[in-house]
Backbone as numpy.savetxt, mean C-alpha at the origin, in Angstrom:
# Nx Ny Nz CAx CAy CAz Cx Cy Cz
27.14 0.59 1.17 25.96 1.82 1.11 26.73 2.83 1.09
26.65 4.42 0.26 27.46 5.67 -0.05 27.56 6.20 1.96
28.35 6.19 2.21 29.23 7.51 3.18 28.13 8.51 3.01
27.22 8.96 2.00 26.49 10.20 2.24 25.04 9.92 2.86
24.93 8.51 2.57 23.70 8.45 2.59 23.21 7.60 4.28
24.48 7.36 4.61 24.32 6.92 5.94 24.58 8.39 6.99
25.13 9.61 6.35 24.96 10.56 6.86 23.38 11.10 7.28
22.40 10.57 6.44 21.27 11.32 6.15 20.36 10.84 7.81
19.64 12.44 7.42 18.63 12.13 8.81 17.02 12.70 8.32
16.37 13.03 9.25 14.86 13.73 8.98 15.49 14.99 9.16
14.92 15.61 8.16 14.84 17.08 8.55 12.72 17.16 7.93
12.56 18.53 8.68 10.89 18.69 8.87 11.01 19.88 7.50
10.25 19.39 6.28 9.83 20.83 4.99 8.97 21.33 5.48
8.84 22.46 4.77 7.89 23.39 4.73 7.42 23.89 3.48
6.81 23.08 2.92 6.60 22.86 1.75 5.12 24.28 1.69
5.09 25.14 0.61 4.19 26.22 0.42 2.99 25.86 0.63
2.29 24.81 -0.10 1.08 23.79 0.04 1.30 22.58 0.52
0.55 21.91 1.40 0.12 20.85 1.81 -1.33 20.14 2.12
-1.28 18.49 1.78 -2.86 18.30 2.32 -3.12 18.75 3.94
-4.51 18.94 3.61 -5.11 19.18 4.82 -4.56 17.67 5.93
-4.81 18.00 7.28 -4.49 16.84 8.42 -5.29 15.25 7.75
-4.86 14.54 7.72 -5.55 13.30 7.59 -4.82 11.87 8.14
-5.70 11.27 8.27 -5.24 9.50 8.68 -5.81 8.61 7.30
-5.40 7.41 7.50 -5.38 6.06 6.61 -5.20 6.38 5.12
-4.34 7.53 4.87 -4.45 7.62 3.30 -3.42 6.63 2.93
-3.12 6.57 1.40 -2.00 5.74 1.12 -1.36 6.79 0.23
0.09 6.33 0.05 1.07 7.33 -0.85 1.98 6.32 -1.56
2.76 6.87 -2.30 3.53 5.90 -2.76 4.34 6.74 -4.17
5.87 6.27 -3.86 6.56 6.91 -4.79 6.33 6.81 -6.78
6.00 7.61 -7.43 6.18 7.22 -8.81 7.60 7.93 -9.54
8.35 6.63 -10.15 9.63 7.03 -10.45 10.01 7.44 -11.84
8.55 7.21 -12.52 8.44 7.39 -13.91 7.93 9.10 -14.44
7.46 9.54 -13.18 7.17 11.29 -12.95 7.91 11.53 -11.96
8.42 10.91 -11.21 9.36 11.67 -10.13 8.65 12.55 -9.38
7.50 11.42 -8.51 6.27 12.17 -7.59 5.78 11.44 -6.95
5.53 11.87 -5.53 5.53 11.26 -4.84 3.35 11.49 -4.63
2.75 10.31 -4.72 1.40 10.45 -5.18 0.52 10.24 -3.37
-0.11 10.86 -3.46 -0.77 10.64 -2.16 -2.44 10.72 -2.32
-3.32 9.59 -2.14 -4.79 10.07 -1.85 -5.36 9.36 -1.17
-6.76 10.16 -1.06 -7.93 9.82 0.34 -7.28 9.90 1.04
-8.10 9.31 2.62 -7.80 9.34 3.91 -9.18 9.58 4.34
-8.65 10.35 5.38 -9.96 10.53 6.19 -9.39 11.83 7.26
-10.32 13.10 6.93 -9.88 14.30 7.87 -10.42 14.26 9.47
-10.12 15.04 9.66 -10.66 15.16 11.25 -12.08 14.93 11.28
-13.02 15.35 10.94 -13.55 15.42 11.13 -14.75 13.67 10.61
-13.76 12.83 10.06 -14.14 11.12 10.04 -14.61 11.65 8.75
-14.58 12.11 7.99 -15.01 12.48 6.36 -14.16 11.99 4.96
-14.17 10.75 4.77 -13.45 9.83 4.15 -13.32 10.81 2.93
-12.02 11.06 2.15 -11.78 11.99 0.68 -11.30 11.41 -0.55
-11.10 11.68 -1.10 -10.86 11.46 -2.59 -10.01 12.16 -3.52
-9.25 13.26 -2.85 -8.49 13.68 -3.56 -7.16 13.24 -3.27
-6.08 13.98 -5.14 -4.99 13.11 -5.27 -4.27 14.40 -5.64
-3.21 14.11 -4.56 -1.98 15.08 -4.15 -0.86 14.77 -4.68
0.29 15.63 -5.36 1.38 14.93 -5.78 2.34 16.01 -5.18
3.50 15.27 -4.60 5.13 16.30 -3.94 6.35 15.85 -4.89
6.63 16.83 -5.27 7.78 16.63 -5.80 9.12 17.43 -5.53
9.19 16.98 -4.11 10.58 17.19 -3.25 10.69 18.28 -2.82
9.52 19.71 -3.24 9.87 20.82 -2.42 8.59 21.03 -2.03
7.40 20.74 -2.77 6.31 20.76 -2.82 5.45 20.14 -3.47
3.44 20.39 -2.36 2.84 19.02 -2.35 1.86 20.44 -3.69
1.24 19.34 -4.83 0.13 19.89 -5.68 -1.34 19.46 -5.65
-2.34 19.97 -5.77 -3.28 18.94 -5.47 -3.90 18.86 -7.15
-4.27 17.86 -7.61 -4.64 17.40 -8.93 -6.28 17.52 -9.14
-6.51 17.83 -10.00 -8.14 17.69 -10.57 -8.45 16.86 -11.60
-7.77 15.40 -11.45 -8.36 14.51 -12.36 -9.91 14.42 -12.77
-9.73 14.30 -14.30 -10.97 14.07 -14.72 -12.10 12.78 -13.86
-11.35 12.02 -13.62 -11.90 10.47 -12.67 -11.43 10.38 -11.19
-11.94 10.09 -10.08 -11.22 9.97 -9.35 -11.94 8.74 -8.60
-11.39 7.63 -7.88 -12.27 6.50 -7.31 -13.38 6.80 -5.97
-13.62 6.88 -5.60 -14.74 6.84 -4.80 -13.58 7.59 -3.64
-14.89 8.08 -2.54 -13.57 8.54 -1.22 -13.56 7.19 -0.48
-12.52 7.05 0.32 -11.56 6.17 0.94 -10.78 6.03 1.67
-10.75 5.13 3.00 -9.29 4.92 3.76 -8.78 4.07 3.54
-7.48 3.36 4.33 -6.67 2.20 4.83 -7.00 1.12 3.41
-7.09 1.71 1.90 -6.62 1.07 0.68 -5.57 0.92 0.81
-5.09 -0.06 -0.04 -3.89 -0.70 -0.56 -3.35 0.21 -1.94
-2.20 0.86 -1.92 -1.58 0.91 -2.79 -0.38 0.44 -3.45
0.30 0.83 -4.53 1.53 0.77 -5.21 1.85 1.05 -6.56
3.26 1.03 -7.47 3.47 1.69 -8.49 4.09 0.66 -8.89
3.40 0.24 -10.31 4.13 -0.69 -11.17 4.48 -0.55 -12.51
5.46 -1.15 -11.70 6.62 -0.60 -13.25 6.26 -1.06 -14.29
5.97 -1.93 -14.46 5.53 -2.65 -15.67 4.54 -2.26 -16.87
3.89 -1.37 -15.97 2.69 -0.53 -16.64 2.88 0.90 -16.67
3.36 1.27 -15.42 4.24 2.45 -15.36 2.67 3.54 -14.38
1.53 2.41 -14.09 0.55 2.87 -13.26 0.91 2.49 -12.07
0.23 3.78 -11.15 -0.26 3.46 -9.42 -1.42 2.71 -9.28
-1.03 1.84 -8.49 -2.41 1.04 -8.87 -3.00 0.62 -6.86
-4.36 1.30 -7.12 -4.83 1.21 -5.62 -6.24 -0.07 -5.62
-5.76 -0.27 -4.59 -6.93 -1.52 -4.46 -7.49 -1.53 -2.87
-9.25 -1.68 -2.75 -9.69 -1.31 -2.01 -10.23 -0.50 -0.98
-10.12 -0.53 0.62 -10.13 0.35 1.40 -11.62 0.21 1.89
-12.01 1.11 3.02 -13.39 1.27 3.42 -14.05 2.53 3.02
-15.35 3.15 2.42 -15.55 3.99 2.25 -15.90 5.22 3.29
-15.58 4.83 4.56 -15.86 5.40 5.83 -15.54 4.77 6.86
-15.36 5.38 8.49 -15.07 4.28 9.35 -15.84 4.31 10.27
-17.01 4.97 9.65 -17.96 4.62 10.57 -18.89 3.13 11.10
-18.84 3.04 11.85 -19.24 1.09 12.53 -20.93 1.04 12.14
-21.00 0.03 11.44 -20.43 -0.99 10.83 -19.43 -1.15 9.60
-18.29 -1.05 9.58 -17.79 -0.53 8.09 -18.49 -1.34 7.01
-18.25 -1.01 6.04 -18.05 -1.29 4.87 -16.44 -1.70 4.18
-16.59 -2.23 3.11 -15.75 -3.17 2.94 -15.57 -2.98 0.95
-14.40 -2.39 0.37 -14.66 -2.12 -0.82 -13.40 -3.17 -2.13
-13.65 -3.30 -2.97 -13.06 -4.74 -3.85 -13.01 -4.25 -5.20
-12.67 -2.75 -5.36 -12.43 -2.09 -6.71 -11.01 -2.10 -6.75
-10.62 -1.51 -8.23 -9.03 -1.67 -8.25 -9.33 -0.05 -9.09
-8.53 0.51 -9.20 -8.14 1.85 -9.59 -6.70 1.92 -10.19
-6.41 2.48 -11.86 -4.72 3.05 -11.85 -4.63 4.51 -12.17
-3.94 4.89 -11.61 -3.43 6.44 -11.66 -1.86 6.18 -12.69
-2.30 7.30 -14.18 -1.23 7.27 -15.01 -0.74 8.55 -15.12
-0.66 9.19 -14.00 -0.05 10.82 -14.06 -1.06 11.57 -14.29
-2.01 11.35 -14.71 -3.10 12.69 -15.58 -4.50 12.47 -15.07
-4.97 10.85 -14.63 -5.98 10.89 -14.00 -6.19 9.64 -13.62
-7.21 8.87 -13.08 -7.84 7.60 -12.71 -8.55 6.55 -13.78
-8.67 5.81 -13.78 -9.63 4.74 -14.17 -9.68 3.52 -13.79
-10.98 3.15 -13.91 -11.28 1.59 -12.84 -11.04 0.63 -13.82
-10.13 -0.41 -13.15 -10.18 -1.84 -14.17 -10.92 -2.29 -13.92
-11.05 -3.43 -14.72 -12.12 -4.18 -14.56 -11.53 -5.97 -14.91
-10.61 -6.58 -13.92 -10.30 -7.91 -13.99 -11.11 -8.86 -13.42
-10.84 -9.81 -14.27 -11.98 -10.90 -14.50 -11.43 -11.86 -13.50
-10.80 -11.49 -12.24 -10.80 -11.51 -10.77 -9.89 -10.85 -10.08
-10.26 -10.90 -8.65 -9.90 -9.96 -7.94 -9.83 -10.58 -6.08
-9.01 -10.16 -5.39 -9.55 -10.16 -4.24 -10.43 -9.73 -3.26
-10.49 -10.65 -2.20 -12.23 -10.21 -1.91 -12.18 -8.51 -1.11
-13.34 -8.35 -1.00 -13.48 -6.61 -0.19 -12.54 -6.72 0.94
-11.76 -5.69 1.25 -10.81 -5.70 2.36 -10.63 -4.21 2.46
-9.96 -3.97 3.87 -9.00 -2.97 3.98 -7.67 -3.01 4.68
-6.62 -2.71 4.56 -5.53 -2.45 5.15 -4.83 -3.74 4.74
-5.15 -3.73 3.63 -3.81 -4.70 2.93 -2.56 -4.43 2.54
-1.42 -5.36 2.72 -0.07 -4.81 2.25 0.40 -4.74 0.69
0.38 -3.58 -0.04 0.69 -3.92 -1.37 2.39 -3.70 -1.66
2.73 -4.40 -2.81 3.91 -3.64 -3.28 4.26 -3.98 -4.60
5.36 -3.33 -5.39 5.71 -3.91 -6.63 7.01 -5.16 -6.52
6.91 -6.29 -7.28 8.02 -7.10 -7.17 9.04 -6.68 -8.45
9.90 -5.91 -9.22 10.18 -5.68 -10.57 11.06 -6.98 -10.60
11.61 -8.43 -9.99 11.84 -8.81 -10.51 11.00 -10.00 -11.12
10.13 -10.05 -10.73 8.77 -10.82 -11.78 7.75 -10.12 -12.37
8.02 -8.41 -11.95 7.00 -7.71 -13.07 5.29 -8.14 -12.67
5.48 -7.70 -11.12 4.22 -7.88 -10.62 3.99 -7.00 -9.03
2.66 -6.23 -9.22 2.30 -6.15 -7.50 1.97 -7.17 -7.08
2.47 -7.25 -6.01 2.32 -8.19 -4.69 0.97 -7.73 -3.90
0.43 -8.54 -3.21 -1.08 -8.09 -2.38 -0.83 -9.02 -1.37
-0.67 -8.57 0.03 -1.32 -9.64 0.95 -1.95 -9.40 1.88
-3.30 -10.29 2.50 -3.77 -10.16 3.72 -4.95 -8.61 3.77
-4.61 -7.96 4.74 -5.94 -7.13 5.32 -6.99 -7.25 6.06
-8.02 -6.58 6.24 -8.79 -6.95 6.68 -10.45 -7.25 6.31
-11.04 -8.55 5.92 -12.58 -8.63 5.60 -13.33 -7.88 6.03
-14.21 -8.56 5.36 -15.49 -7.93 5.30 -16.45 -8.33 6.86
-16.13 -9.27 7.44 -16.32 -10.13 8.43 -15.67 -9.57 9.46
-14.66 -8.56 9.46 -13.76 -8.09 10.30 -12.44 -9.06 11.27
-12.42 -9.92 9.87 -11.22 -10.80 10.41 -10.05 -10.66 9.27
-8.93 -10.39 10.23 -7.85 -10.92 9.27 -7.57 -11.55 8.35
-6.88 -11.49 7.19 -6.47 -12.84 6.25 -5.28 -13.19 5.83
-5.33 -13.84 5.07 -3.75 -14.67 5.03 -3.25 -14.39 3.12
-4.33 -14.68 2.44 -4.21 -14.47 1.18 -3.16 -13.74 0.28
-2.65 -14.18 -0.37 -1.43 -13.63 -1.40 -2.22 -13.85 -2.94
-2.24 -12.25 -3.50 -2.18 -12.04 -4.52 -1.16 -11.62 -5.46
-1.19 -11.46 -7.30 -0.19 -11.06 -7.83 -1.31 -10.30 -8.88
-0.72 -8.56 -9.26 -1.40 -8.05 -10.29 -0.59 -7.94 -11.35
-0.99 -8.44 -12.74 -0.09 -8.62 -13.96 -0.03 -7.24 -15.15
-1.12 -6.18 -14.14 -1.24 -5.08 -14.87 -2.95 -5.35 -15.60
-3.43 -6.43 -15.54 -4.59 -6.26 -15.90 -5.49 -7.62 -15.38
-4.77 -8.25 -14.36 -5.76 -9.23 -13.90 -4.93 -9.41 -12.36
-5.68 -9.92 -11.08 -5.47 -10.39 -10.09 -5.46 -12.24 -10.39
-4.37 -12.52 -9.36 -4.43 -14.05 -9.49 -4.17 -14.16 -8.12
-4.67 -15.44 -7.49 -4.19 -15.88 -6.25 -2.88 -16.52 -6.25
-2.25 -16.53 -5.32 -1.45 -17.50 -5.17 -1.30 -18.70 -4.10
-1.09 -19.76 -4.22 -0.91 -21.06 -3.38 0.46 -20.95 -2.64
0.83 -20.40 -1.38 2.30 -20.34 -0.74 1.75 -21.25 0.47
2.71 -21.17 1.10 3.15 -21.84 2.68 2.39 -20.94 3.58
1.58 -21.59 4.40 0.85 -20.65 5.55 1.64 -19.56 5.88
1.32 -18.31 6.08 1.88 -16.75 6.73 0.42 -16.70 7.59
1.04 -16.63 8.85 -0.05 -15.72 9.84 -1.37 -14.74 9.19
-2.39 -14.63 9.17 -3.32 -13.83 8.91 -2.99 -12.26 9.43
-2.97 -10.95 8.67 -2.55 -9.81 9.25 -3.39 -8.80 8.75
-3.02 -7.34 9.24 -3.35 -6.34 8.54 -2.56 -5.42 8.42
-2.62 -4.28 8.62 -2.06 -2.74 8.67 -0.44 -3.23 8.44
-0.15 -4.24 7.92 1.76 -4.82 7.97 1.92 -3.54 6.51
3.42 -3.83 6.00 4.47 -2.96 5.89 4.85 -4.07 4.47
5.11 -3.63 3.53 5.85 -4.19 2.48 6.64 -3.66 1.30
7.82 -3.63 1.27 8.49 -3.06 0.11 9.52 -4.30 -0.18
10.39 -3.65 -1.37 11.16 -4.67 -2.15 12.21 -4.16 -1.81
13.10 -4.90 -1.39 14.40 -5.17 -1.37 15.30 -5.69 -2.43
15.98 -4.12 -3.25 16.86 -4.42 -4.43 18.08 -5.45 -4.23
18.86 -5.07 -3.35 19.70 -5.54 -2.67 19.95 -7.16 -2.60
18.62 -7.92 -1.91 18.18 -9.39 -2.10 17.22 -10.02 -2.69
17.33 -9.21 -3.50 15.94 -9.67 -4.89 14.76 -10.07 -4.24
14.19 -9.34 -2.89 13.15 -10.28 -2.57 12.29 -9.46 -1.83
10.78 -9.46 -2.06 9.95 -8.65 -1.08 9.83 -9.01 0.59
9.51 -7.56 0.91 9.98 -7.98 2.47 8.65 -7.25 3.02
8.45 -8.10 4.20 6.85 -7.62 4.64 7.18 -7.99 6.15
6.72 -6.80 7.27 6.83 -6.59 8.30 5.75 -6.00 9.04
5.54 -7.08 10.69 4.51 -6.90 11.29 3.24 -6.85 11.07
2.18 -5.29 11.16 0.94 -5.34 11.49 0.40 -6.38 12.77
-1.22 -6.46 12.44 -1.87 -7.23 13.60 -2.79 -8.21 13.14
-2.94 -8.90 13.97 -3.98 -9.79 14.01 -5.17 -9.60 13.70
-5.61 -8.14 14.43 -6.89 -7.81 14.68 -7.04 -7.51 16.46
-6.13 -8.19 16.87 -6.17 -8.27 18.35 -4.57 -7.33 19.10
-4.01 -8.14 18.02 -2.51 -7.95 19.07 -1.56 -7.70 17.55
-0.32 -7.08 17.74 0.40 -6.32 17.13 1.02 -7.29 16.56
1.99 -7.50 15.78 3.17 -8.69 15.45 4.46 -8.10 14.90
5.44 -8.76 15.27 6.54 -8.55 15.21 7.44 -9.29 14.21
7.06 -10.09 12.79 7.47 -11.20 12.29 7.89 -10.58 11.26
9.05 -11.19 10.41 9.51 -10.60 8.85 8.87 -11.75 7.99
8.48 -11.66 6.88 8.51 -12.62 5.68 8.97 -12.00 4.52
9.32 -13.17 3.82 10.15 -12.97 2.18 9.38 -13.50 1.51
8.89 -12.79 0.13 8.58 -13.60 -1.04 9.61 -13.57 -2.10
9.43 -14.48 -2.59 10.33 -14.79 -3.61 10.04 -14.57 -4.52
8.41 -14.60 -5.15 7.65 -14.41 -6.61 7.11 -15.76 -6.31
7.78 -16.35 -5.38 6.39 -17.77 -5.66 5.87 -18.59 -4.72
6.58 -17.76 -3.15 6.03 -18.15 -2.18 6.93 -17.36 -0.95
6.41 -17.48 0.16 7.05 -17.03 1.48 8.00 -17.29 2.30
8.87 -17.45 2.68 9.67 -17.94 3.87 9.25 -16.59 5.33
9.60 -17.57 6.39 10.34 -16.29 7.14 11.52 -16.19 7.57
11.49 -14.79 8.04 13.13 -14.80 8.24 12.98 -14.42 9.73
14.56 -14.52 10.12 14.68 -15.16 11.62 16.34 -13.88 11.33
15.89 -12.37 11.46 16.64 -11.68 12.01 17.18 -11.38 13.54
18.64 -11.68 13.39 19.31 -11.21 15.45 18.41 -10.18 15.96
17.95 -8.90 14.85 17.36 -8.46 15.89 16.36 -7.39 15.17
14.96 -7.49 15.91 13.52 -6.62 15.18 12.84 -5.59 16.04
12.45 -4.74 14.87 11.80 -3.66 15.38 10.50 -4.41 16.70
10.13 -3.99 17.61 9.58 -4.33 18.90 7.81 -4.28 17.44
6.60 -5.48 18.33 6.21 -5.33 17.26 4.89 -3.80 17.11
4.61 -3.91 16.16 3.79 -2.87 15.77 2.57 -2.89 14.52
1.89 -2.06 13.79 1.25 -1.90 12.84 1.00 -0.62 12.22
0.54 -0.62 11.25 0.15 0.98 10.57 1.48 1.51 10.13
2.56 1.00 10.27 3.74 2.01 9.96 3.89 1.90 8.52
4.96 2.86 8.25 4.99 3.55 7.27 6.16 2.34 6.53
6.29 2.36 5.05 6.76 1.46 4.59 7.09 2.45 2.73
7.83 1.81 2.35 8.93 2.60 1.29 8.65 2.28 0.01
């Protein structure tokens, strides 16, 4: 790792404009357009949002796409380098109890959102983990929370047109976990989340065909809803 990167630290930014305060939004970096994309979430009045913002490294800009997904929070989102689109899946239209869950797939091309019509798709859910696997050219989705309120343990991959379920070794069900691709080791890494009742501190690796549990000498403490790259 370059010494310049090792010396880096967190600094608070002061953009001229920013999205309003919110929770439960989804955010992902779009390397094709060199901007971070943020969608939705819930404001301080517990109202779900469907606004799209992009951050260029200095300032946030609110966009006005011709089409947008319905308002939601706790959705999954990842950048699909194979197609050049940001992929958004699921979430909840409101945090009001009883919760309702979404099962739609939306694609962001840098200008507008388009709803996809896959022949198969994951069941309705909130808080799945999603990340792009460049080694296999697929977006990977794991788990989340079902419409019955229980944590899920299924794995799906998105090929730009359709979702396909994967038959894998058992992985404990979870929601609100983090997932990111490790370029150095060429593997997708998933950490933590919760079972619906207890936070988790385990690490799992996706090879493109199966999951295996990692056993690092040290790990972050059990947690959920942490950020991901």
